[in-house]
mmCIF file of C-alpha atoms in Angstrom:
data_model
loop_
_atom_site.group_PDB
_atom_site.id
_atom_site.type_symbol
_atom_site.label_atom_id
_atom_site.label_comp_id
_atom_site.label_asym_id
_atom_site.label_seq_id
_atom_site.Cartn_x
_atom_site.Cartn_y
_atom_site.Cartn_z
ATOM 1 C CA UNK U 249 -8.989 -104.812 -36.517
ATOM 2 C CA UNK U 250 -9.583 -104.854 -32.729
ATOM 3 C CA UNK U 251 -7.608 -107.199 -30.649
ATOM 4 C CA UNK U 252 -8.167 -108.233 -26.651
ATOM 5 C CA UNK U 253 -5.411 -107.003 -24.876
ATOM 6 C CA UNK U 254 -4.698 -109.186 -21.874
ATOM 7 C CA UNK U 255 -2.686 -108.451 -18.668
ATOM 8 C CA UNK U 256 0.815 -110.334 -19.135
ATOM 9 C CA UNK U 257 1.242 -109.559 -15.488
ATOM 10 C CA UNK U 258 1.068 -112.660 -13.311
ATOM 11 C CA UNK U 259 -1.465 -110.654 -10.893
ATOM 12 C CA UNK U 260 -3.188 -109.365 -13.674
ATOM 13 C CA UNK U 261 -4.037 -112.528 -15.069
ATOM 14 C CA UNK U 262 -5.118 -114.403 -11.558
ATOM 15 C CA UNK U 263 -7.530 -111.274 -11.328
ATOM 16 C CA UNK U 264 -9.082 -111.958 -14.554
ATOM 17 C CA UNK U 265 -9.359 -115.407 -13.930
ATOM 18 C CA UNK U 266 -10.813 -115.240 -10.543
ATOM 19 C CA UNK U 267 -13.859 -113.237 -11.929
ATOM 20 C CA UNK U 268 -14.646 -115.436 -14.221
ATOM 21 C CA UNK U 269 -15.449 -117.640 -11.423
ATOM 22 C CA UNK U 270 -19.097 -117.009 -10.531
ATOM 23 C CA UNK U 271 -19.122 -118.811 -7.836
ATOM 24 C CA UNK U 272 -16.156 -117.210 -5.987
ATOM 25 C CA UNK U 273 -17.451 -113.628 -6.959
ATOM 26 C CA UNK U 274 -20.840 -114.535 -4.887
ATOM 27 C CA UNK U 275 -18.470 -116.060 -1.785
ATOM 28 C CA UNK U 276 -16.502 -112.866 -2.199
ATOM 29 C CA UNK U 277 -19.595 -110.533 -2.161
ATOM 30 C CA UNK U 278 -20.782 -112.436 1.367
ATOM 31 C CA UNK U 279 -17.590 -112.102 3.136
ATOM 32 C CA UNK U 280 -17.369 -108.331 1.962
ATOM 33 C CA UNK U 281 -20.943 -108.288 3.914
ATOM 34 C CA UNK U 282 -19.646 -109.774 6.562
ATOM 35 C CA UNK U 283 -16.547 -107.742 6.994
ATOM 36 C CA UNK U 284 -18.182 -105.222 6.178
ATOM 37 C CA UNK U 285 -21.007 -105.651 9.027
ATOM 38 C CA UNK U 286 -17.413 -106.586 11.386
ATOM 39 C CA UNK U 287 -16.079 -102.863 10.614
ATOM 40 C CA UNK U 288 -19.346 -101.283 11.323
ATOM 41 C CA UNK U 289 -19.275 -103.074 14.804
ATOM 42 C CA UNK U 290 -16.163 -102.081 15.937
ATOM 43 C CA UNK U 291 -16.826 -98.494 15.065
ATOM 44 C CA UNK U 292 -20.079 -99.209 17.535
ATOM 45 C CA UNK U 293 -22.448 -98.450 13.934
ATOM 46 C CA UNK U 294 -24.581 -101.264 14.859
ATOM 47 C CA UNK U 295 -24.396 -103.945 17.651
ATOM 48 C CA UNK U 296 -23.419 -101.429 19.926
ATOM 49 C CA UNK U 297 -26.378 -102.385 21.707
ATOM 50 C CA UNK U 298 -26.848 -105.493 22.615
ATOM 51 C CA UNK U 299 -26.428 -105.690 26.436
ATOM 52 C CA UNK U 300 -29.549 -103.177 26.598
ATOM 53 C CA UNK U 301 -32.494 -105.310 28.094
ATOM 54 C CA UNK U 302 -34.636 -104.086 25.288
ATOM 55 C CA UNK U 303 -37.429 -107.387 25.517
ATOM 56 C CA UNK U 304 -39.086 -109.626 27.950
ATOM 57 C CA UNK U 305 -37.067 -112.415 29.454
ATOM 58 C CA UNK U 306 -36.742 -115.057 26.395
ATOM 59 C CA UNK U 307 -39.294 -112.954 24.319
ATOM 60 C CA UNK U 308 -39.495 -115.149 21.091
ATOM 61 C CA UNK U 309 -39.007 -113.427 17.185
ATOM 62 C CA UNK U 310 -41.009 -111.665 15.502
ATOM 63 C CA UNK U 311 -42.163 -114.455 13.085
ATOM 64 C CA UNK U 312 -43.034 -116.693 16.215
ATOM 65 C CA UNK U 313 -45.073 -113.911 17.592
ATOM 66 C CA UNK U 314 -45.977 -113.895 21.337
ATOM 67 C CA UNK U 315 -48.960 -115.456 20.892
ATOM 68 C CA UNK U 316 -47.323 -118.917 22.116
ATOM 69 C CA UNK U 317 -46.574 -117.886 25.313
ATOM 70 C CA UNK U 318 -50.250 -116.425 25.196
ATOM 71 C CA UNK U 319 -51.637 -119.986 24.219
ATOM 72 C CA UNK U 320 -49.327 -121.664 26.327
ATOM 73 C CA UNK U 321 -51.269 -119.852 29.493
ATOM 74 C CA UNK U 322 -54.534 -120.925 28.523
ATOM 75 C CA UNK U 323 -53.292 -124.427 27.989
ATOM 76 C CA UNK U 324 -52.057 -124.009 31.807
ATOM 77 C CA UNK U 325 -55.045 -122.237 32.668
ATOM 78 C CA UNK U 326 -53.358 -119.502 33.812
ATOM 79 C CA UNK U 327 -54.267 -116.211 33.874
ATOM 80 C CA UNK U 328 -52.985 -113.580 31.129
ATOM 81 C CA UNK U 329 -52.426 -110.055 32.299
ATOM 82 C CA UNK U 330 -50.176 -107.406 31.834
ATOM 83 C CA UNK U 331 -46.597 -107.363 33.749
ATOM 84 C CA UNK U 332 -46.875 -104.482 36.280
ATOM 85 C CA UNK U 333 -43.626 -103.184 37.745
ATOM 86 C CA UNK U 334 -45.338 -103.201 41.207
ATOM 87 C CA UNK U 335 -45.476 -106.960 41.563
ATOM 88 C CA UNK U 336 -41.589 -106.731 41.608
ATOM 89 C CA UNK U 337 -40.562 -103.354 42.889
ATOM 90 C CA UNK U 338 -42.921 -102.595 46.592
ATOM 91 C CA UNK U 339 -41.383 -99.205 46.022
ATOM 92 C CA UNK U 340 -43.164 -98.501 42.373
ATOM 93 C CA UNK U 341 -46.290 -96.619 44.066
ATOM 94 C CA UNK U 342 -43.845 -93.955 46.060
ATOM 95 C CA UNK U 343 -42.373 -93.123 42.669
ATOM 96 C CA UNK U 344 -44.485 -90.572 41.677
ATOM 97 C CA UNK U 345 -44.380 -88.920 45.018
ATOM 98 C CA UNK U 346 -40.764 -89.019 45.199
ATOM 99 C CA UNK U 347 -40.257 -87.386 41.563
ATOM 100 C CA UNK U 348 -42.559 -84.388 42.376
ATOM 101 C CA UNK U 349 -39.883 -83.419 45.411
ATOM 102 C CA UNK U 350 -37.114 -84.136 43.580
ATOM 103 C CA UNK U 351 -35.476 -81.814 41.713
ATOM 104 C CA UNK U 352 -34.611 -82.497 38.051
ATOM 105 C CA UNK U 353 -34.645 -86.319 38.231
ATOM 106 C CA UNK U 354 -36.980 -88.101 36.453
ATOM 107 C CA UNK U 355 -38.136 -91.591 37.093
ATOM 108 C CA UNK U 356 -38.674 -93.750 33.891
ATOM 109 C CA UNK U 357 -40.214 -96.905 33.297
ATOM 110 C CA UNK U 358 -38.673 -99.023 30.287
ATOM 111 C CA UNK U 359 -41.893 -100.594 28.108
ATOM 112 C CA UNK U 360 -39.794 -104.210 27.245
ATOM 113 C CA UNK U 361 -41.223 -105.546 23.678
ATOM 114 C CA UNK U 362 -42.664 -108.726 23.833
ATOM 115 C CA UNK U 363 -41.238 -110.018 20.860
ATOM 116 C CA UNK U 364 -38.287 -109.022 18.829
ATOM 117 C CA UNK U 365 -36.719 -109.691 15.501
ATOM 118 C CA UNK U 366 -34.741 -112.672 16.436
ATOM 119 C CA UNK U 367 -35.746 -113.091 19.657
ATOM 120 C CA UNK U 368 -34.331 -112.623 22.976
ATOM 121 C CA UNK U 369 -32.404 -114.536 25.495
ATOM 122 C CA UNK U 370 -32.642 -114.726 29.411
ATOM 123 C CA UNK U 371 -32.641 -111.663 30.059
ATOM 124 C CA UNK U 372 -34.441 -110.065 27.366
ATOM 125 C CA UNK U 373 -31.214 -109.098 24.981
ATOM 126 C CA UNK U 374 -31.592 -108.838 21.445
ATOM 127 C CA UNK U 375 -30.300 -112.086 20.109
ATOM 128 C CA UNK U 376 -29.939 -110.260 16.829
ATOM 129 C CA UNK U 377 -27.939 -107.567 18.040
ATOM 130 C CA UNK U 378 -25.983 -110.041 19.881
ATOM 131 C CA UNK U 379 -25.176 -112.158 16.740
ATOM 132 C CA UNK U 380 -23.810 -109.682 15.257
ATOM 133 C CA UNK U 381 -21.976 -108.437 17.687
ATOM 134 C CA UNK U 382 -20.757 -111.874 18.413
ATOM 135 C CA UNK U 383 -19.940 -112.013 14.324
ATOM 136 C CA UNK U 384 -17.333 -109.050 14.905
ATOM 137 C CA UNK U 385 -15.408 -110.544 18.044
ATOM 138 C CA UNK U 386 -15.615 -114.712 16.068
ATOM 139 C CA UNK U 387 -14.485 -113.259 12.553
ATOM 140 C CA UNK U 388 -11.773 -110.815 14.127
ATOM 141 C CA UNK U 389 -10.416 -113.897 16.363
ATOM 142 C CA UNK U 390 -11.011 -116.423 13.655
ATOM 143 C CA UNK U 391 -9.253 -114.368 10.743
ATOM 144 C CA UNK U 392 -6.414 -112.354 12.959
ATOM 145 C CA UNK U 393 -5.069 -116.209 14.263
ATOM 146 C CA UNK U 394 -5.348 -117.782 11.127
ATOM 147 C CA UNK U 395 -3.539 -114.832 9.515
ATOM 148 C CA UNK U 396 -0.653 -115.254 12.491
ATOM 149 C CA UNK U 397 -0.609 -118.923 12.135
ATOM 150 C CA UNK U 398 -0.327 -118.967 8.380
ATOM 151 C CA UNK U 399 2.438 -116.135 8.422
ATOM 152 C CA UNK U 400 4.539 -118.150 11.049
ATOM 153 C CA UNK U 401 3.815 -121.440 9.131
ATOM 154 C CA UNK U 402 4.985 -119.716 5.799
ATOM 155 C CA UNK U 403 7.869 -117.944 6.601
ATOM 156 C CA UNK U 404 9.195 -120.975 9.226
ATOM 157 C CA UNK U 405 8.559 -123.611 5.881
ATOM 158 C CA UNK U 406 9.676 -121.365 3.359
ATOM 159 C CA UNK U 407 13.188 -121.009 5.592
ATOM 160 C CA UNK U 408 13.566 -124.624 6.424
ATOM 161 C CA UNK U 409 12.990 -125.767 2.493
ATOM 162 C CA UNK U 410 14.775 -122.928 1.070
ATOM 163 C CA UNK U 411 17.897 -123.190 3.081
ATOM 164 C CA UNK U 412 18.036 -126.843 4.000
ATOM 165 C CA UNK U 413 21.063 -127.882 6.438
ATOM 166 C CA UNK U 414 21.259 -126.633 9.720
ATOM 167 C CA UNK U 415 18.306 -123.883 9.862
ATOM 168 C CA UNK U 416 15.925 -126.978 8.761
ATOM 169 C CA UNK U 417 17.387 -128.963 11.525
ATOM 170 C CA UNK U 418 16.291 -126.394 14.058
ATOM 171 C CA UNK U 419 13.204 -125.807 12.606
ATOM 172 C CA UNK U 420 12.386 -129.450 12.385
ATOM 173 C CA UNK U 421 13.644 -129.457 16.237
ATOM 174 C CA UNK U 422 11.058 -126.846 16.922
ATOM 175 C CA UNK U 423 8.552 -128.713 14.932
ATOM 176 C CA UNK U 424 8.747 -131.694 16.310
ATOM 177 C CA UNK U 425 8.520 -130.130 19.959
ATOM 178 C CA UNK U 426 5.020 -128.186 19.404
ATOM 179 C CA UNK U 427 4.196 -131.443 17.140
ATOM 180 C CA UNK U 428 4.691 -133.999 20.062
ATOM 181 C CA UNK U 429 1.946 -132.002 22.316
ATOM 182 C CA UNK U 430 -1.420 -133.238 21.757
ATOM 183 C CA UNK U 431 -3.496 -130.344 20.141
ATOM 184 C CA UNK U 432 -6.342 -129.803 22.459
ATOM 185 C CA UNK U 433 -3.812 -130.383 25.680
ATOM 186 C CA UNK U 434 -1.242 -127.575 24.050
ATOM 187 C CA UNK U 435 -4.298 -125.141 24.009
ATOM 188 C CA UNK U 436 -5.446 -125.634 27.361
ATOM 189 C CA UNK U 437 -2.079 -125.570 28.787
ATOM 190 C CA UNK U 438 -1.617 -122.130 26.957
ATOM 191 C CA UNK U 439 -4.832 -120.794 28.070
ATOM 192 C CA UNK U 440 -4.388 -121.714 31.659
ATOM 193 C CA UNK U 441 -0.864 -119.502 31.743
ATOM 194 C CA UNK U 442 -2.310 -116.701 29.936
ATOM 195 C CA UNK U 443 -5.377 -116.991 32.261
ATOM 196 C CA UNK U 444 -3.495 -117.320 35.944
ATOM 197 C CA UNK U 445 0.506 -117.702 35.109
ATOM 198 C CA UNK U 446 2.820 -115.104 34.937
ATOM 199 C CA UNK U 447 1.789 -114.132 31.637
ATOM 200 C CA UNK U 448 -1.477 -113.076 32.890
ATOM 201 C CA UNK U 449 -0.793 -109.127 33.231
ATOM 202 C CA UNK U 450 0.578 -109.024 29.778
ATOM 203 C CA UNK U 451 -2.373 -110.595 28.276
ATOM 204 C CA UNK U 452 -5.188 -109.566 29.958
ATOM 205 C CA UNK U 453 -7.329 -109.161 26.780
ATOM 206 C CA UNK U 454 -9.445 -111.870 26.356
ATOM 207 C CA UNK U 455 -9.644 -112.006 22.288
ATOM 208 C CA UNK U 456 -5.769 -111.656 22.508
ATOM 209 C CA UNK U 457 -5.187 -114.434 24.425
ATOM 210 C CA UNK U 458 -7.069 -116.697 22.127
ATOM 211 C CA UNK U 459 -5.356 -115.262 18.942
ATOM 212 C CA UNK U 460 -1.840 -115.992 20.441
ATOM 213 C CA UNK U 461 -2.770 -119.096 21.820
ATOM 214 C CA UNK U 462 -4.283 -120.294 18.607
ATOM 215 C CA UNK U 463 -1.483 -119.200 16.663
ATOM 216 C CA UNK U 464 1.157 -120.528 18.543
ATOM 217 C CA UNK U 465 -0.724 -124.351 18.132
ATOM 218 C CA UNK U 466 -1.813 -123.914 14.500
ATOM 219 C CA UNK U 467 1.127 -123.068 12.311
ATOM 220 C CA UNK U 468 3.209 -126.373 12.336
ATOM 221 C CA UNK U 469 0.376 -127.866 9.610
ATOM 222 C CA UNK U 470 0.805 -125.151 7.540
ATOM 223 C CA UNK U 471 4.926 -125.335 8.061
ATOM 224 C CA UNK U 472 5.183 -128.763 7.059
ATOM 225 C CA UNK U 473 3.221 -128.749 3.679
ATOM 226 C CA UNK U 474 5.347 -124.952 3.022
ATOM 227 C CA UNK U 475 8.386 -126.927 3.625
ATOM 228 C CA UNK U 476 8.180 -129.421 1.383
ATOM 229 C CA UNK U 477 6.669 -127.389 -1.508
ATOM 230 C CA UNK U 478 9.937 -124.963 -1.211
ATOM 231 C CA UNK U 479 12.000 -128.526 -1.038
ATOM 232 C CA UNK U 480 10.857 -129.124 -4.362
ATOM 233 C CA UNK U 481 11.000 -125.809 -6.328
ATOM 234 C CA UNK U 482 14.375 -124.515 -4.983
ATOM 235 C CA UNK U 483 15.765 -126.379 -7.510
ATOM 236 C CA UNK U 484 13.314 -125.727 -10.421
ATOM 237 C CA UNK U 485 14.756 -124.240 -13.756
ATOM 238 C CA UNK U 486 13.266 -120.634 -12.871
ATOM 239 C CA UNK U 487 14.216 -120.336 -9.852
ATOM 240 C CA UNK U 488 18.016 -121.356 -11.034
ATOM 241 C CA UNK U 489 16.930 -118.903 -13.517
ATOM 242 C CA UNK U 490 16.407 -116.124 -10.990
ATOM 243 C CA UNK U 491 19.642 -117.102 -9.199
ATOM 244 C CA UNK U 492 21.952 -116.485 -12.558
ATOM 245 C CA UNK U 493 20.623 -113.056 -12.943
ATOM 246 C CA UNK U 494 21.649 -111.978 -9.567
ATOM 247 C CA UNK U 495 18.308 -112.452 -7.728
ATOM 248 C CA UNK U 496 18.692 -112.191 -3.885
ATOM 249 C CA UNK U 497 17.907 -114.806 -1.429
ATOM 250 C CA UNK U 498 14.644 -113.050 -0.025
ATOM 251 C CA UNK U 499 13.651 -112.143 -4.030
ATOM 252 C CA UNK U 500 13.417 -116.211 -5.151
ATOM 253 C CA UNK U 501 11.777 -117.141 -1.331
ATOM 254 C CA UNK U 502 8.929 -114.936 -1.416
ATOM 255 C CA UNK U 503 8.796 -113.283 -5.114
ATOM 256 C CA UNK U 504 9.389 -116.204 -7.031
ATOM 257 C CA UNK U 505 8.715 -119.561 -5.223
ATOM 258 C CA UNK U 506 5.574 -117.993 -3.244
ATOM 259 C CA UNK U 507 3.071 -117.168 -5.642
ATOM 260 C CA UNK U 508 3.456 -120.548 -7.347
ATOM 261 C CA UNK U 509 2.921 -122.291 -3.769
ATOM 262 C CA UNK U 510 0.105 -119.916 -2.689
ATOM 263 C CA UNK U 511 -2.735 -122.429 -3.285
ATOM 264 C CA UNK U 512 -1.334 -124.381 -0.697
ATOM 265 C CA UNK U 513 -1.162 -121.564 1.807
ATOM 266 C CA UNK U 514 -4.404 -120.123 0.886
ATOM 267 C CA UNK U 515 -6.058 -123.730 1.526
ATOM 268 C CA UNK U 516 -4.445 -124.174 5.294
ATOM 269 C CA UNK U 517 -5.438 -120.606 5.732
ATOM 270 C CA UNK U 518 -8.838 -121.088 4.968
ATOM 271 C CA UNK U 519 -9.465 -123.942 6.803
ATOM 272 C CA UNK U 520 -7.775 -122.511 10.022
ATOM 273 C CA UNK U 521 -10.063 -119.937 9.686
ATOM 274 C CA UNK U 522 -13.307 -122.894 9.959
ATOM 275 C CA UNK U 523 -11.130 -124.259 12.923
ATOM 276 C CA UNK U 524 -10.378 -121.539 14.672
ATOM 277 C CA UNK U 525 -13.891 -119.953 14.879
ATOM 278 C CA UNK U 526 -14.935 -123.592 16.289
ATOM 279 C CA UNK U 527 -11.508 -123.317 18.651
ATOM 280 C CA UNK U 528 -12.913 -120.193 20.166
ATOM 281 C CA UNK U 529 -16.620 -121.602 20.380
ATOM 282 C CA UNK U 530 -14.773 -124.155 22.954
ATOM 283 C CA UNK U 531 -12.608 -121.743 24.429
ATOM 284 C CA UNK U 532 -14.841 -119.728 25.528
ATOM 285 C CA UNK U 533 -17.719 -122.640 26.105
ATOM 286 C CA UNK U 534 -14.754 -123.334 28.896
ATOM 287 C CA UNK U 535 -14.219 -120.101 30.398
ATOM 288 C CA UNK U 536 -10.990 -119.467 28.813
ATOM 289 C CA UNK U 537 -11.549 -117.451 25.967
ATOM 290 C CA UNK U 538 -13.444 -114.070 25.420
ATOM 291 C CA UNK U 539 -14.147 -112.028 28.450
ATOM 292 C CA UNK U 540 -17.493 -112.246 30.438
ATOM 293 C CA UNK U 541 -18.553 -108.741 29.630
ATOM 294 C CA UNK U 542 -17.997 -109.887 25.719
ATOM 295 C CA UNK U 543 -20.210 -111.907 23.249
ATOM 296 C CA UNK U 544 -19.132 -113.933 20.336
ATOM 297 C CA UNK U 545 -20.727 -117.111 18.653
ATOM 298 C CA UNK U 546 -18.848 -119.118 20.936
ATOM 299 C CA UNK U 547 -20.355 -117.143 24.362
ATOM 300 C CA UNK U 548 -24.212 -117.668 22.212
ATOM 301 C CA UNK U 549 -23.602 -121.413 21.863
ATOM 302 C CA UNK U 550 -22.194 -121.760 25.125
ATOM 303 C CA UNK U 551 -25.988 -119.913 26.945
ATOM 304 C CA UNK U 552 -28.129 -121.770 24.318
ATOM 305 C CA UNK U 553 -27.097 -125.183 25.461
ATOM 306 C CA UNK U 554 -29.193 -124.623 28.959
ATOM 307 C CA UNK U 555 -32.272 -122.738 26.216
ATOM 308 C CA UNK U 556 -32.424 -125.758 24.123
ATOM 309 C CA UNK U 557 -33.817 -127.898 27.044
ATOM 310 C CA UNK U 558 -36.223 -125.223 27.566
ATOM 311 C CA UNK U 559 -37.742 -125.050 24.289
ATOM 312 C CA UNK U 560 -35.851 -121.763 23.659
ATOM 313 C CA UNK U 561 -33.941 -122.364 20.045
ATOM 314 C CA UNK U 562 -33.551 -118.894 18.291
ATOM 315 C CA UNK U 563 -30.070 -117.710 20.052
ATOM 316 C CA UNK U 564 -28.892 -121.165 19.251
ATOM 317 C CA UNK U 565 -30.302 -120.828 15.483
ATOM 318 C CA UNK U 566 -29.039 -117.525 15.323
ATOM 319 C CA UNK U 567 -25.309 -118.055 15.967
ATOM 320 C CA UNK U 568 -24.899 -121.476 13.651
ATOM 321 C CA UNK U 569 -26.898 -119.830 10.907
ATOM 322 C CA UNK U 570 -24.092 -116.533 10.586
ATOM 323 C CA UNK U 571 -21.511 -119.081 11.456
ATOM 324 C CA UNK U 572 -22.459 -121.605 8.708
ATOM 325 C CA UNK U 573 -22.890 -119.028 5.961
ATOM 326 C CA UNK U 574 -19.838 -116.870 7.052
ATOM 327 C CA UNK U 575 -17.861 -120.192 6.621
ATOM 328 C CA UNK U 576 -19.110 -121.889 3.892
ATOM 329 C CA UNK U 577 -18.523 -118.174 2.146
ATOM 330 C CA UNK U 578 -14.975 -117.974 3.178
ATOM 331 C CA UNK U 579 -14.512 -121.648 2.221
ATOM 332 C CA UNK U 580 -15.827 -121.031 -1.384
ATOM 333 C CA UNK U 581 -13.767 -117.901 -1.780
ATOM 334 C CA UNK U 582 -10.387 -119.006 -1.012
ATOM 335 C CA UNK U 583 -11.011 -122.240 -2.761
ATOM 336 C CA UNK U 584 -11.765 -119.938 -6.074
ATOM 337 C CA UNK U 585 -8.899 -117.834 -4.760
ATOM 338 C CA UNK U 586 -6.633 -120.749 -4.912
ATOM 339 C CA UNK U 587 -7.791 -122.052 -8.738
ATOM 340 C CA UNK U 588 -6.720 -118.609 -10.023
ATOM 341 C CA UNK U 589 -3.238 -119.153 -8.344
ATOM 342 C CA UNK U 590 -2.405 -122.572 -9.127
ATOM 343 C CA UNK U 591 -0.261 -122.099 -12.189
ATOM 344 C CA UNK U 592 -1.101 -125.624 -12.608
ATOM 345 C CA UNK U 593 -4.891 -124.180 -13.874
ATOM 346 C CA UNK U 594 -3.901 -121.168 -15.836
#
């Protein structure tokens, strides 16, 4: 007689249930992808790049083809030919000469592509190369402030509920104070002292102004629903349980109480992680986010407003179409995530 031996282990058994779920396995195997695709950009694997002029000016994909811009001459009447570098550069004809007396250089001309795989923008960038570049610099500020915001917001609620008395009082003080600031207002006041106050030498990193900044404004949400879940099990038979055998303090906050409120945390966590990648798409539509020499969704949005009146839609297709999948992936995932956790679903 065989029996099924099952994990007794509380982790053990959210595992198995969480792969049961079909539908969070698929979100999971997308956001591996994309973190995946995020590691291999920062190590410069791919998307390293994408500031290389490798197309013509706004050189459509490859699915488009360039026989638009082809039919959109005729339709003119205006004559097709070939771009020669000598209707821009007067100098192009002494080239030749010049390399035969010099010694050791060599005088290249770059052959741009007419049309690439997703396009190109203004000045003949690989939009593709671009989105995912743009991918490693949204996820990484996305993800990193969430993660900030969501450990603040925990450890400040689990505190305040926990304890009650005078360290809620403060932290309800502190609370309120962030709380009374309009959102958007507390952002841009933030961003303009990290971008021109005092402040401004120690954060001079672009991405690390907007994952402080975005932080600092998004934990109180998560505080206040922490709070009052720790309100209402530090009184709950196990956790009186855990205090008769001797358990510390820190033991029933954060090894007892926790993983029966993680659903909650994993739900604010996941959508700060939706708001914060649209944060940063503002931030930086504003000139206070990522640096100018950077590219994120945010920066692609911001340059495909102007393309759109143009006719020019693939940078702007591009960037919504890995932000809308990378989302609705993460979404999925944590929401699976959080039906293995609730003990109220085991």
């Amino acid at each position: 007689m065989v029996l099924n031996r099952q994990s007794n282990s509380l982790w053990g058994q959210v595992v198995e249930r969480f792969r049961s779920d079909k539908t969070g396995m698929a979100a999971l195997f997308v956001v591996g992808l994309f973190f995946v695709l995020v590691v291999s950009a920062q190590f410069g694997w791919v998307g390293s790049d994408w500031q290389a002029e490798v197309g013509q000016p706004f050189a459509p994909p490859h699915f488009v083809g360039a026989k638009a811009d082809v039919k959109a001459a005729q339709e003119a009447q205006l004559p097709v030919r070939q771009l020669d570098i000598s209707d821009m550069d007067p100098l192009a004809p002494y080239y030749d000469k010049w390399q035969q007396k010099a010694s050791g250089v060599a005088v290249t001309q770059q052959i741009k592509q007419d049309t690439l795989p997703w396009g190109g923008d203004r000045i003949g960038r690989d939009v593709l190369q671009k989105a995912i570049k743009g991918a490693q610099i949204s996820i990484l500020v996305g993800l990193t402030a969430a993660l900030m915001a969501t450990l603040i917001g925990t450890v400040l609620g689990a505190l305040g509920g926990y304890f009650g008395g005078a360290v809620d009082d403060a932290l309800e003080w502190l609370y309120n104070v962030f709380n009374a600031i309009p959102y958007v207002l507390l952002i841009f006041a933030l961003a303009a002292v990290f971008k021109s106050g005092p402040l401004a030498k120690v954060f001079s990193n672009g991405i690390m102004n907007v994952v402080v900044i975005l932080s600092l404004v998004g934990w109180t949400g998560i505080y206040r629903l922490v709070r009052a879940e720790y309100i209402k099990h530090r009184s709950r038979d196990y956790v009186r349980a855990a205090e008769a055998i001797g358990a510390s303090h820190f033991s029933r906050l954060f090894v007892h109480i926790l993983p029966n409120v993680s659903h909650v945390v994993l739900v604010q966590l996941s959508l700060h992680v939706v708001g914060f990648i649209k944060a940063e798409v503002i931030l930086s539509f504003l000139g206070l986010g990522v640096s100018i020499d950077m590219v994120s969704w945010g920066t692609m949005l911001s340059e495909s407003q102007t393309e759109l009146i143009l006719g020019i839609w693939w940078q702007f297709l591009a960037a919504t179409c890995m932000m809308a999948v990378f989302v609705t992936a993460f979404a999925l995932f944590t929401d699976a995530l959080r039906d293995a956790l609730d003990p109220k679903i085991r």
